[in-house]
Amino acid sequence: MPGIDALADRLSTYLGKDQINLVRRAYYYAEQAHDGQRRRSGEPYVTHPLAVANILADMHMDHQSLMAAMLHDVIEDTGIAKEALSSQFGETVAELVDGVSKLTQMNFETKAEAQAENFQKMAMAMARDIRVILVKLADRLHNMRTLEVLSGEKRRRIAKETLEIYAPIANRLGMHNVRVEFEDLGFQAMYPMRSERIHQAVKRARGNRKEIVAKIEQSLKHCLGVDGIDGDVSGRQKHLYGIYNKMRGKRRAFTEIMDVYAFRIVVDKVDTCYRVLGAVHNLYKPLPGRFKDYIAIPKANGYQSLHTTLFGMHGVPIEIQIRTREMEEMANNGIAAHWLYKSNENEQPKSSHARARQWVKGVLELQQRAGNSLEFIESVKIDLFPDEVYVFTPKGRIMELPKGSTAVDFAYAVHTDVGNSCIACRINRRLAPLSEPLQSGSTVEIVSAPGARPNPAWLNFVVTGKARTHIRHALKLQRRSESISLGERLLNKVLGGFDSSLEKIPAERIQVALGEYKVEVIEDLLEDIGLGNRMAYVVARRLLACENDQLPSPEGPLAIRGTEGLVLSYAKCCTPIPGDPIVGHLSAGKGMVVHLENCRNISEIRHNPEKCIQLSWAKDVTGEFNVELRVELEHQRGLIALLASSVNAADGNIEKISMDERDGRISVVQLVVSVHDRVHLARVIKKLRALAGVIRITRMRA
Ligand code: MN
């Protein structure tokens, strides 16, 4: 173990003489205070604070942090008061030591309330000076590195706490290197067998992969060389705990994870990053949807980089990260990189530092807003435990929801009535889709309208059981009222053929019919008709007490308005739109399904008045109707974008798109487009026809 002189030597590369002397003084003070104390390993206790200071020296932390590191266990372990430190080393250093001591006193295993208190202390200490947390992380890092001397139980407790509390904090502060070390050491202590098995497997796999890694590296370097770009190419290795988590969380096989080849390219400046991106995309085909630009939009912890995945030779996936040296430094050391840079050059604080401070500030604000500590811990968990999202009501109340929850889940969590009548939402005061997953920290406001009803499509994206149950229940009620009104229209249509209507039928006659059908009220009967369980034709005959089997078929078709709701649907086989000739097929329990008149699926029952009814489109029909188009066109770059903008130019919406490459030259694209009617569809098709290279457009129907 190198002593204080060795440390002083290292410090001289970036600290002044006076500052180094202060660090020395702190060391001697600690040595004396801990005199006679030993670590579990048998070494004098002071070797521990010295090691902690060394870790901070690696990060080029300032002299006050290093002094605090030297003294960090003095208050806790030797009974020396904070005031004594303050008069010896000044207020700032004493505050830092005090903050670290408070963090040390935390016991994260106690009950929720006590835990909340601990979080508070942590947050306060951090907010006063972020260096407290850095000293604490270094302290924990050294303890983790020397964990093996402890008993099994204590070792596991510390490891668990490290994995659950300190690794996430390191991550939050962007300190990748520290986090990885925490995770691997914690993993090893918690699950020695699993850790060892993965370690061995990784070693074996790396042996097998050597050749291919070298090949890819070679071709990447060559590729940069051709473009005259100066950059460092290096292979990246996943850490053990990361592999373990991926195997567990995403249920992937070990080989699947190891089959990915990961590289990093570090260059001089931002501009070069994008040039490198272009170069590697030229070398191998990029995997669509995998490109991420964290340079333009950094992660919350300040991380910046370009990410892309390529299909290498023989289709091996290659993950590439491209970043500048400075970003690399930030990615590895996060907030600590701030000091590293500050000591080298006279630069402005880096964004990571600013972001960390912002986080701390947010935590403090939360604390003031939340009344008690329990509520507070809920809100701090946002950042430490990402399985829940925490959002605010407009009045500042915190709502906890499962991850992936949407505004609809939120609305039902607030109140069932709010959920049932919700029509739109504002997230952070901006209108947002109801289906958008909520992010922690957002303020969510529900826009509701009296008489609004739940939408069946919500069931596709809600996450909470409460929302699901209430939507189903409301839909059931809604379906009943819509079935009744459709049933009434169908029945009146048939009665109209006889110059009659429901109103004209005497009440006694209706009562008799209800008795025969064994239902209580007329609504039940109408609902049955609307749902397709009873034929309007048959019921009409009964009501009219018509002996004759031959009831004239009703004059003129029933008009479809597009507002019938849940009891009316449009056939998926032929996707009719306003303007098309249509018929309605009544199927038991489902209500009416609208088909094209010449749809093959109903050709057999087309003229059966008990199953099919003639329909027309009402003049004021409203809504969006989906049609499927098949477009054959010559293959060209950016073809999807071209199609999309043409459809858009005709006010159409693309609902779905899929593409087959028929041969090298021709592509076949299937589009599902939503339009208002046939005229609108014609406009869309005309726009598509105008595109260069379009050979044929067909509307698909059964
Ligand atoms: Mn310590």
XYZ file of C-alpha atoms and ligand atoms in Angstrom:
703
model
C 0.000 0.000 0.000
C 1.681 3.229 -1.110
C 1.693 5.841 1.637
C 0.899 9.513 1.834
C 4.124 10.468 0.062
C 3.181 8.515 -3.014
C -0.223 10.205 -3.020
C 1.373 13.630 -2.600
C 3.511 12.853 -5.624
C 0.498 12.042 -7.735
C -1.319 15.138 -6.542
C 1.524 17.358 -7.635
C 0.457 16.782 -11.238
C -2.648 18.870 -10.695
C -2.679 20.499 -7.240
C -0.591 23.304 -5.784
C 1.907 22.861 -2.979
C -0.269 24.527 -0.317
C -3.204 22.380 -1.232
C -1.123 19.212 -1.085
C 0.097 20.227 2.357
C -3.471 20.610 3.545
C -4.195 17.082 2.329
C -1.108 15.869 4.192
C -2.241 17.590 7.360
C -5.630 15.913 7.112
C -3.884 12.589 6.678
C -1.760 13.019 9.801
C -4.782 14.152 11.763
C -6.689 11.026 10.697
C -3.711 8.794 11.446
C -3.631 10.115 14.974
C -7.389 10.002 15.476
C -7.607 6.392 14.314
C -4.486 5.417 16.245
C -4.769 1.876 17.563
C -7.738 1.058 15.318
C -7.299 -1.622 12.732
C -9.233 -2.751 9.752
C -10.622 -6.274 9.682
C -7.690 -7.213 7.453
C -5.264 -6.261 10.230
C -3.900 -3.148 8.548
C -3.851 0.167 10.447
C -7.194 1.896 9.974
C -5.749 4.951 8.249
C -4.935 2.862 5.170
C -8.643 2.973 4.373
C -9.116 6.777 4.230
C -5.860 6.973 2.323
C -7.161 4.504 -0.245
C -10.382 6.487 -0.538
C -8.372 9.652 -1.166
C -6.425 7.781 -3.842
C -9.609 6.854 -5.648
C -10.636 10.506 -5.626
C -7.195 11.513 -6.837
C -7.804 9.294 -9.888
C -10.765 11.525 -10.616
C -8.614 14.633 -10.045
C -10.920 15.783 -7.263
C -10.042 19.006 -5.469
C -8.069 19.238 -2.235
C -11.144 19.722 -0.029
C -12.663 16.467 -1.239
C -9.379 14.714 -0.580
C -9.198 16.167 2.932
C -12.761 15.060 3.587
C -11.808 11.599 2.329
C -8.947 11.446 4.832
C -11.244 12.507 7.656
C -14.434 10.785 6.571
C -14.584 8.235 9.405
C -13.234 10.501 12.122
C -16.584 11.786 13.425
C -18.216 8.378 13.128
C -15.434 6.218 14.586
C -13.396 8.374 16.959
C -15.947 10.666 18.541
C -14.217 13.867 17.434
C -16.831 16.604 17.011
C -17.641 18.376 13.782
C -16.689 21.665 15.453
C -13.189 20.404 16.145
C -12.730 19.595 12.461
C -14.169 22.940 11.532
C -11.617 24.868 13.590
C -8.786 22.692 12.267
C -9.672 22.490 8.584
C -12.396 25.020 7.986
C -16.161 24.976 7.647
C -16.332 23.426 4.173
C -14.246 20.360 4.960
C -16.124 19.833 8.243
C -19.430 20.005 6.393
C -18.243 17.468 3.850
C -17.122 15.059 6.563
C -20.386 15.519 8.410
C -22.360 14.815 5.251
C -20.424 11.626 4.565
C -20.914 10.500 8.177
C -24.647 10.949 7.830
C -24.702 8.842 4.724
C -22.650 6.209 6.534
C -25.187 6.071 9.350
C -27.903 5.103 6.942
C -29.338 1.694 7.171
C -31.382 1.009 4.103
C -32.848 -2.177 5.469
C -35.092 -0.723 8.105
C -38.758 -0.035 7.588
C -40.053 2.381 5.002
C -40.427 5.373 7.295
C -36.894 5.148 8.615
C -35.636 4.634 5.103
C -37.306 7.827 4.060
C -35.435 9.718 6.748
C -32.227 8.350 5.396
C -32.991 9.430 1.916
C -33.688 12.872 3.221
C -30.325 13.103 4.902
C -28.696 11.908 1.750
C -30.470 14.416 -0.403
C -29.735 17.299 1.951
C -26.098 16.397 2.133
C -25.915 16.097 -1.609
C -27.720 19.297 -2.221
C -25.440 21.229 0.042
C -22.392 19.846 -1.689
C -22.333 17.198 -4.391
C -18.787 16.287 -3.328
C -20.238 14.511 -0.285
C -21.712 11.871 -2.518
C -18.482 11.473 -4.466
C -16.490 10.913 -1.277
C -19.117 8.454 -0.103
C -18.988 6.575 -3.397
C -15.198 6.338 -3.191
C -15.496 5.123 0.411
C -17.978 2.450 -0.650
C -15.806 1.499 -3.603
C -12.833 0.788 -1.371
C -15.016 -1.184 1.031
C -16.331 -3.231 -1.863
C -12.812 -3.895 -3.101
C -11.853 -5.235 0.325
C -15.067 -7.090 1.011
C -13.657 -10.594 1.253
C -12.415 -10.141 4.841
C -15.963 -9.742 6.130
C -18.285 -12.503 7.263
C -20.728 -13.929 4.744
C -23.796 -12.208 6.089
C -22.276 -8.760 6.426
C -20.715 -9.112 3.006
C -24.082 -9.865 1.443
C -25.785 -6.995 3.239
C -23.220 -4.481 2.018
C -23.285 -5.934 -1.478
C -27.065 -5.729 -1.622
C -27.048 -2.139 -0.456
C -24.405 -1.327 -3.045
C -26.432 -2.870 -5.850
C -29.683 -1.251 -4.755
C -28.558 2.176 -3.661
C -25.027 3.100 -4.647
C -24.798 1.625 -8.137
C -27.977 3.479 -9.177
C -26.609 6.700 -7.703
C -23.348 6.277 -9.605
C -25.401 5.654 -12.696
C -27.509 8.714 -12.013
C -24.378 10.807 -11.826
C -23.077 9.288 -15.056
C -20.140 7.577 -13.337
C -20.033 4.514 -15.511
C -16.704 3.128 -14.306
C -17.730 3.281 -10.662
C -21.105 1.799 -11.388
C -19.652 -1.130 -13.306
C -17.211 -1.860 -10.523
C -19.987 -1.664 -7.924
C -22.130 -4.014 -9.922
C -19.480 -6.592 -10.641
C -18.164 -6.637 -7.070
C -21.700 -6.672 -5.670
C -22.725 -9.445 -8.006
C -19.697 -11.489 -7.048
C -20.437 -11.096 -3.343
C -24.162 -11.789 -3.659
C -23.984 -14.666 -6.114
C -20.431 -16.047 -6.162
C -21.391 -19.172 -8.131
C -23.327 -17.401 -10.868
C -20.701 -14.722 -11.166
C -17.965 -17.318 -11.545
C -19.909 -19.318 -14.128
C -20.511 -16.259 -16.279
C -16.913 -15.189 -15.818
C -15.666 -18.536 -17.132
C -18.136 -18.531 -20.010
C -17.053 -15.039 -21.017
C -13.431 -16.092 -20.965
C -14.153 -19.048 -23.227
C -16.294 -16.989 -25.593
C -13.634 -14.300 -25.869
C -11.092 -16.906 -26.902
C -13.370 -18.087 -29.685
C -14.184 -14.596 -30.836
C -10.664 -13.211 -30.981
C -10.254 -13.723 -34.695
C -13.540 -12.181 -35.760
C -13.081 -9.229 -33.392
C -9.706 -8.558 -34.931
C -11.199 -8.763 -38.404
C -13.963 -6.290 -37.681
C -11.563 -3.949 -35.938
C -9.297 -4.133 -38.948
C -12.064 -3.279 -41.379
C -13.349 -0.412 -39.225
C -9.856 1.059 -39.016
C -9.395 0.653 -42.722
C -12.727 2.353 -43.344
C -11.720 5.380 -41.248
C -8.357 5.460 -42.980
C -9.972 5.636 -46.408
C -11.926 8.696 -45.341
C -8.862 10.219 -43.718
C -10.450 10.215 -40.265
C -8.289 9.962 -37.185
C -9.993 7.873 -34.508
C -9.370 5.155 -31.937
C -11.215 1.907 -32.568
C -11.525 -0.476 -29.652
C -13.565 -3.547 -28.772
C -15.976 -3.175 -25.889
C -16.680 -5.839 -23.305
C -19.883 -6.149 -21.387
C -19.482 -6.412 -17.634
C -20.576 -9.576 -15.839
C -23.501 -8.096 -13.979
C -24.733 -6.473 -17.175
C -24.687 -9.850 -18.923
C -26.433 -11.472 -15.964
C -29.155 -8.832 -15.916
C -29.726 -9.143 -19.636
C -30.035 -12.907 -19.355
C -32.488 -12.572 -16.502
C -34.430 -9.490 -17.517
C -34.746 -10.129 -21.231
C -34.592 -13.912 -20.907
C -31.836 -14.167 -23.433
C -29.424 -17.025 -23.750
C -25.801 -16.348 -22.932
C -24.669 -17.078 -26.474
C -27.226 -14.642 -27.834
C -25.776 -11.827 -25.759
C -22.213 -12.734 -26.573
C -23.023 -12.972 -30.266
C -23.099 -9.224 -30.453
C -19.814 -7.555 -31.247
C -19.381 -4.180 -29.660
C -16.938 -1.477 -30.643
C -16.256 2.082 -29.713
C -14.754 4.740 -31.920
C -13.361 7.794 -30.168
C -12.526 10.866 -32.214
C -11.495 14.484 -31.753
C -14.674 16.463 -32.257
C -18.448 16.257 -32.652
C -18.368 16.921 -36.356
C -16.101 13.921 -36.855
C -18.564 11.678 -34.989
C -21.147 12.186 -37.699
C -18.549 11.658 -40.425
C -17.578 8.367 -38.811
C -21.236 7.398 -38.664
C -21.551 7.967 -42.394
C -18.400 5.995 -43.054
C -19.428 2.923 -41.048
C -22.934 2.962 -42.526
C -21.233 2.791 -45.860
C -19.092 -0.124 -44.768
C -21.912 -2.309 -43.380
C -25.661 -2.010 -43.656
C -27.178 -0.418 -40.545
C -29.947 -2.226 -38.670
C -33.050 -0.047 -39.035
C -34.425 1.530 -35.892
C -31.268 1.061 -33.876
C -29.594 4.390 -34.489
C -29.663 6.732 -31.483
C -28.300 10.252 -31.391
C -27.425 10.929 -27.768
C -25.159 13.764 -28.885
C -28.061 15.911 -29.974
C -30.240 14.651 -27.108
C -28.045 13.591 -24.170
C -29.336 11.122 -21.598
C -30.532 12.509 -18.283
C -27.186 11.791 -16.643
C -25.308 13.768 -19.262
C -24.209 10.802 -21.351
C -23.475 11.673 -24.967
C -22.653 9.375 -27.860
C -23.915 8.071 -31.188
C -25.168 4.477 -31.160
C -25.766 2.323 -34.181
C -25.948 -1.370 -34.995
C -24.585 -2.806 -38.231
C -24.936 -6.092 -40.080
C -21.326 -7.211 -40.340
C -19.958 -9.916 -42.592
C -22.081 -13.090 -42.457
C -24.771 -11.025 -40.729
C -23.077 -10.706 -37.318
C -24.550 -7.730 -35.467
C -21.981 -5.069 -34.592
C -22.885 -2.412 -32.040
C -20.953 0.800 -32.465
C -20.624 3.780 -30.159
C -19.092 6.918 -31.601
C -18.061 9.822 -29.402
C -15.431 12.443 -28.740
C -12.657 12.042 -26.172
C -14.402 14.465 -23.902
C -17.677 12.545 -24.166
C -15.744 9.369 -23.442
C -14.409 10.957 -20.294
C -17.899 12.030 -19.290
C -19.272 8.574 -20.072
C -16.723 6.922 -17.818
C -16.536 9.358 -14.949
C -19.704 11.365 -15.220
C -19.916 14.203 -12.806
C -16.407 13.516 -11.554
C -15.094 14.331 -15.012
C -15.968 17.893 -14.189
C -13.043 18.122 -11.789
C -10.831 16.183 -14.124
C -11.348 18.808 -16.768
C -11.399 21.792 -14.513
C -7.920 20.943 -13.305
C -6.573 20.529 -16.824
C -8.012 23.507 -18.548
C -10.050 26.479 -17.598
C -13.314 25.179 -18.935
C -16.907 25.788 -18.047
C -18.685 23.201 -15.913
C -19.799 20.314 -18.062
C -23.399 19.516 -18.740
C -23.251 16.402 -16.610
C -22.446 18.477 -13.597
C -25.226 20.886 -14.373
C -27.631 18.018 -14.818
C -26.656 16.375 -11.564
C -27.184 19.630 -9.752
C -30.528 19.950 -11.420
C -31.466 16.499 -10.221
C -30.488 17.360 -6.687
C -32.421 20.591 -6.909
C -35.448 18.674 -8.147
C -35.145 16.316 -5.214
C -35.113 19.220 -2.810
C -38.129 20.840 -4.394
C -39.967 17.565 -4.165
C -39.091 17.338 -0.546
C -40.560 20.742 0.145
C -43.681 19.949 -1.808
C -44.227 16.580 -0.174
C -45.623 16.875 3.311
C -44.117 13.890 5.052
C -41.090 11.748 4.544
C -43.043 8.763 3.229
C -44.362 10.800 0.374
C -40.888 12.089 -0.180
C -39.286 8.687 -0.515
C -41.910 7.828 -3.085
C -40.714 10.703 -5.159
C -37.019 10.059 -4.703
C -37.564 6.470 -5.775
C -38.246 7.895 -9.226
C -34.610 8.135 -9.931
C -33.338 5.221 -7.958
C -35.949 2.618 -8.750
C -37.148 2.927 -12.309
C -39.976 0.355 -12.174
C -42.572 2.939 -11.288
C -43.364 6.295 -12.733
C -44.275 9.228 -10.531
C -46.284 12.029 -11.986
C -47.922 15.113 -10.603
C -51.531 16.136 -10.696
C -52.000 19.800 -11.665
C -52.308 20.516 -7.941
C -48.951 18.933 -7.216
C -50.119 15.653 -5.729
C -47.790 12.776 -6.543
C -49.334 9.714 -8.168
C -47.441 6.443 -8.319
C -48.178 4.306 -11.362
C -46.595 1.207 -12.822
C -44.018 1.782 -15.533
C -45.608 2.211 -18.956
C -48.774 3.780 -17.575
C -50.560 6.279 -19.780
C -52.715 9.324 -19.175
C -55.757 7.028 -19.208
C -54.299 4.983 -16.337
C -53.610 8.243 -14.577
C -57.168 9.468 -15.129
C -58.668 6.317 -13.651
C -56.205 6.462 -10.764
C -57.476 9.956 -9.959
C -61.146 8.984 -10.138
C -63.351 6.622 -12.124
C -65.457 9.523 -13.397
C -62.364 11.341 -14.592
C -61.324 8.238 -16.490
C -64.729 7.673 -18.028
C -65.120 11.225 -19.246
C -61.573 11.855 -20.393
C -61.046 12.984 -23.986
C -57.515 14.367 -24.090
C -54.556 15.166 -21.890
C -51.842 17.700 -21.379
C -48.445 16.473 -20.311
C -46.357 19.332 -18.988
C -48.945 21.738 -20.351
C -48.707 20.450 -23.894
C -51.375 18.350 -25.562
C -50.248 14.742 -25.858
C -51.760 11.468 -27.083
C -53.659 9.556 -24.404
C -51.618 6.488 -25.282
C -48.247 8.101 -24.592
C -46.391 6.345 -21.735
C -45.857 8.789 -18.881
C -42.419 9.876 -17.743
C -41.558 10.440 -14.117
C -41.715 14.018 -13.022
C -44.293 15.063 -15.610
C -47.367 17.001 -14.666
C -50.447 15.389 -16.147
C -53.709 17.181 -16.677
C -56.788 15.384 -17.940
C -59.169 17.160 -20.265
C -62.642 15.762 -19.799
C -66.020 16.450 -21.331
C -69.404 15.693 -19.843
C -71.005 12.804 -21.681
C -67.701 11.588 -23.109
C -67.250 7.836 -23.085
C -64.340 5.426 -22.848
C -62.880 4.273 -26.118
C -62.459 0.510 -26.661
C -59.030 1.214 -28.195
C -57.829 2.284 -24.741
C -57.793 -1.371 -23.743
C -54.842 -1.798 -26.086
C -52.566 0.456 -24.094
C -53.730 0.783 -20.490
C -51.519 -0.915 -17.931
C -53.381 -0.755 -14.618
C -56.052 -3.200 -13.600
C -58.240 -0.391 -12.352
C -58.381 1.326 -15.734
C -59.020 -1.963 -17.525
C -61.919 -2.987 -15.287
C -63.633 0.366 -15.456
C -63.271 0.721 -19.209
C -64.774 -2.742 -19.727
C -67.668 -1.938 -17.434
C -68.393 1.401 -19.107
C -68.182 -0.163 -22.556
C -70.724 -2.774 -21.557
C -73.189 -0.057 -20.583
C -72.399 1.928 -23.702
C -72.829 -1.099 -25.898
C -76.256 -1.672 -24.414
C -77.498 1.813 -25.173
C -76.056 1.723 -28.685
C -77.553 -1.700 -29.335
C -80.935 -0.428 -28.223
C -80.829 2.514 -30.574
C -79.667 0.437 -33.554
C -82.303 -2.198 -32.741
C -84.958 0.470 -32.725
C -83.859 1.788 -36.113
C -83.786 -1.700 -37.610
C -87.215 -2.555 -36.266
C -88.751 0.723 -37.384
C -87.267 0.206 -40.815
C -89.127 -3.072 -41.243
C -92.321 -1.738 -39.653
C -92.101 1.238 -41.991
C -92.553 -1.138 -44.901
C -95.987 -1.805 -43.431
C -96.750 1.826 -42.888
C -96.319 1.256 -39.203
C -93.764 2.120 -36.527
C -93.001 1.188 -32.950
C -94.997 4.178 -31.725
C -98.068 3.134 -33.634
C -98.163 -0.376 -32.195
C -100.622 -0.572 -29.268
C -99.034 -1.056 -25.860
C -101.008 -4.253 -25.171
C -99.644 -5.800 -28.330
C -96.125 -4.989 -27.244
C -96.757 -6.476 -23.784
C -97.936 -9.719 -25.363
C -94.859 -9.869 -27.581
C -92.563 -9.190 -24.604
C -94.231 -12.065 -22.757
C -93.670 -14.353 -25.709
C -90.031 -13.385 -25.929
C -89.673 -13.714 -22.132
C -88.128 -10.262 -21.649
C -89.167 -7.599 -19.144
C -88.950 -4.350 -21.053
C -88.954 -3.268 -24.673
C -85.310 -2.107 -24.373
C -84.206 -5.693 -23.792
C -85.905 -6.721 -26.981
C -84.402 -3.826 -28.956
C -80.969 -4.608 -27.552
C -81.324 -8.185 -28.771
C -82.213 -6.922 -32.230
C -79.316 -4.494 -32.280
C -76.900 -7.206 -31.232
C -78.142 -9.477 -33.990
C -79.594 -12.039 -31.587
C -83.118 -11.557 -32.951
C -84.208 -10.647 -36.428
C -86.016 -7.324 -36.773
C -87.983 -8.944 -39.586
C -89.324 -11.703 -37.326
C -90.061 -9.382 -34.412
C -91.957 -6.980 -36.705
C -94.144 -9.792 -37.935
C -94.957 -10.773 -34.372
C -95.774 -7.201 -33.370
C -98.042 -6.707 -36.328
C -99.644 -10.060 -35.512
C -99.147 -10.780 -39.144
C -100.515 -14.220 -40.025
C -99.084 -13.996 -43.440
C -95.495 -15.253 -43.769
C -94.915 -12.810 -46.583
C -93.924 -9.510 -45.121
C -92.956 -7.076 -47.827
C -89.279 -6.277 -47.617
C -88.711 -2.755 -46.364
C -88.532 0.068 -48.810
C -85.135 1.578 -49.289
C -81.995 0.802 -47.363
C -81.052 1.773 -43.794
C -78.650 4.703 -43.764
C -75.328 4.342 -41.979
C -74.126 7.493 -40.235
C -70.790 6.290 -38.949
C -71.818 7.157 -35.379
C -73.524 3.891 -34.479
C -70.721 2.991 -32.104
C -69.814 -0.429 -30.861
C -72.663 -2.426 -32.403
C -71.672 -1.564 -35.936
C -68.349 -2.547 -37.417
C -66.750 -2.585 -40.833
C -65.694 -5.907 -42.309
C -61.947 -6.495 -42.335
C -62.219 -8.645 -45.478
C -63.475 -5.925 -47.802
C -63.005 -2.664 -45.814
C -65.933 -0.635 -47.186
C -65.728 3.158 -47.219
C -68.463 5.749 -47.798
C -69.405 5.723 -51.439
C -69.111 1.940 -51.806
C -72.319 -0.114 -52.274
C -72.815 -1.959 -48.977
C -74.941 -4.468 -47.118
C -75.197 -5.253 -43.424
C -74.717 -8.720 -42.017
C -76.304 -9.359 -38.643
C -74.406 -11.903 -36.648
C -75.588 -13.055 -33.260
C -73.993 -11.199 -30.365
C -71.813 -9.023 -32.551
C -74.317 -6.598 -33.993
C -74.024 -5.505 -37.552
C -71.016 -5.920 -39.779
C -70.901 -3.767 -42.919
C -69.616 -5.503 -46.054
C -69.179 -4.470 -49.652
C -72.199 -5.568 -51.646
C -70.073 -7.871 -53.764
C -67.907 -9.197 -50.938
C -67.336 -12.873 -51.495
C -67.709 -13.705 -47.816
C -71.417 -12.902 -47.800
C -72.371 -13.937 -51.346
C -74.326 -16.962 -50.063
C -76.491 -15.097 -47.570
C -76.721 -11.881 -49.513
C -80.445 -12.258 -50.250
C -81.570 -13.772 -46.964
C -83.591 -10.987 -45.268
C -83.097 -12.586 -41.861
C -79.353 -12.308 -42.103
C -78.652 -9.395 -44.375
C -80.081 -5.941 -44.610
C -79.650 -3.425 -47.351
C -77.658 -0.396 -46.299
C -76.702 2.943 -47.710
C -74.394 5.685 -46.503
C -76.066 8.651 -44.859
C -75.242 11.974 -46.527
C -73.610 13.259 -43.364
C -71.622 10.120 -42.612
C -68.577 10.887 -40.479
C -65.412 9.123 -39.496
C -62.171 7.737 -40.788
C -62.229 4.491 -42.739
C -59.317 2.215 -43.400
C -58.567 0.823 -46.841
C -55.703 -1.359 -47.897
C -53.703 -0.410 -50.962
C -51.089 -2.440 -52.751
C -48.519 -0.350 -54.543
C -46.017 -1.846 -56.934
C -43.113 0.377 -57.698
C -39.504 0.411 -58.732
C -37.193 0.103 -55.786
C -35.603 3.374 -54.796
C -33.995 5.043 -51.830
C -36.294 6.535 -49.236
C -39.337 5.040 -50.887
C -41.356 4.711 -47.703
C -40.826 8.379 -46.954
C -41.961 9.310 -50.471
C -45.146 7.270 -50.157
C -45.859 8.659 -46.737
C -45.511 12.257 -47.827
C -47.760 11.718 -50.877
C -50.498 10.208 -48.719
C -50.025 13.042 -46.310
C -50.235 15.604 -49.075
C -53.718 14.275 -49.862
C -54.738 14.548 -46.173
C -54.702 10.778 -45.771
C -53.232 8.966 -42.800
C -51.059 5.904 -43.038
C -52.153 3.421 -40.378
C -49.893 0.564 -41.339
C -47.181 -0.069 -43.878
C -45.274 -3.165 -44.913
C -42.941 -3.885 -47.765
C -41.836 -6.912 -49.764
C -38.977 -6.776 -52.165
C -40.057 -8.879 -55.080
C -36.792 -8.869 -56.879
C -33.925 -6.445 -56.826
C -35.890 -3.908 -58.843
C -39.544 -3.986 -57.879
C -40.961 -3.415 -54.427
C -44.482 -4.183 -53.310
C -45.773 -1.988 -50.523
C -48.961 -2.688 -48.587
C -50.474 0.442 -47.125
C -53.417 0.765 -44.800
C -54.669 4.299 -45.266
C -57.514 6.008 -43.459
C -59.772 8.197 -45.593
C -63.185 9.856 -45.321
C -64.777 8.355 -48.419
C -64.237 7.246 -51.991
C -63.619 10.738 -53.298
C -60.922 11.183 -50.719
C -59.450 7.796 -51.608
C -59.336 8.784 -55.264
C -57.352 11.877 -54.296
C -54.863 9.776 -52.351
C -54.435 7.347 -55.234
C -53.935 10.182 -57.678
C -51.114 11.574 -55.551
C -49.499 8.155 -55.331
C -49.764 7.644 -59.090
C -47.874 10.849 -59.639
C -44.808 9.390 -57.934
C -41.962 8.378 -60.202
C -41.528 4.649 -60.569
C -45.053 3.643 -59.499
C -46.243 0.784 -61.682
C -49.586 -0.250 -60.279
C -51.913 0.610 -57.410
C -54.642 -1.786 -56.353
C -57.250 -1.454 -53.648
C -57.340 -4.762 -51.809
C -60.620 -6.515 -51.056
C -61.636 -10.076 -50.460
Mn -14.994 4.516 5.353
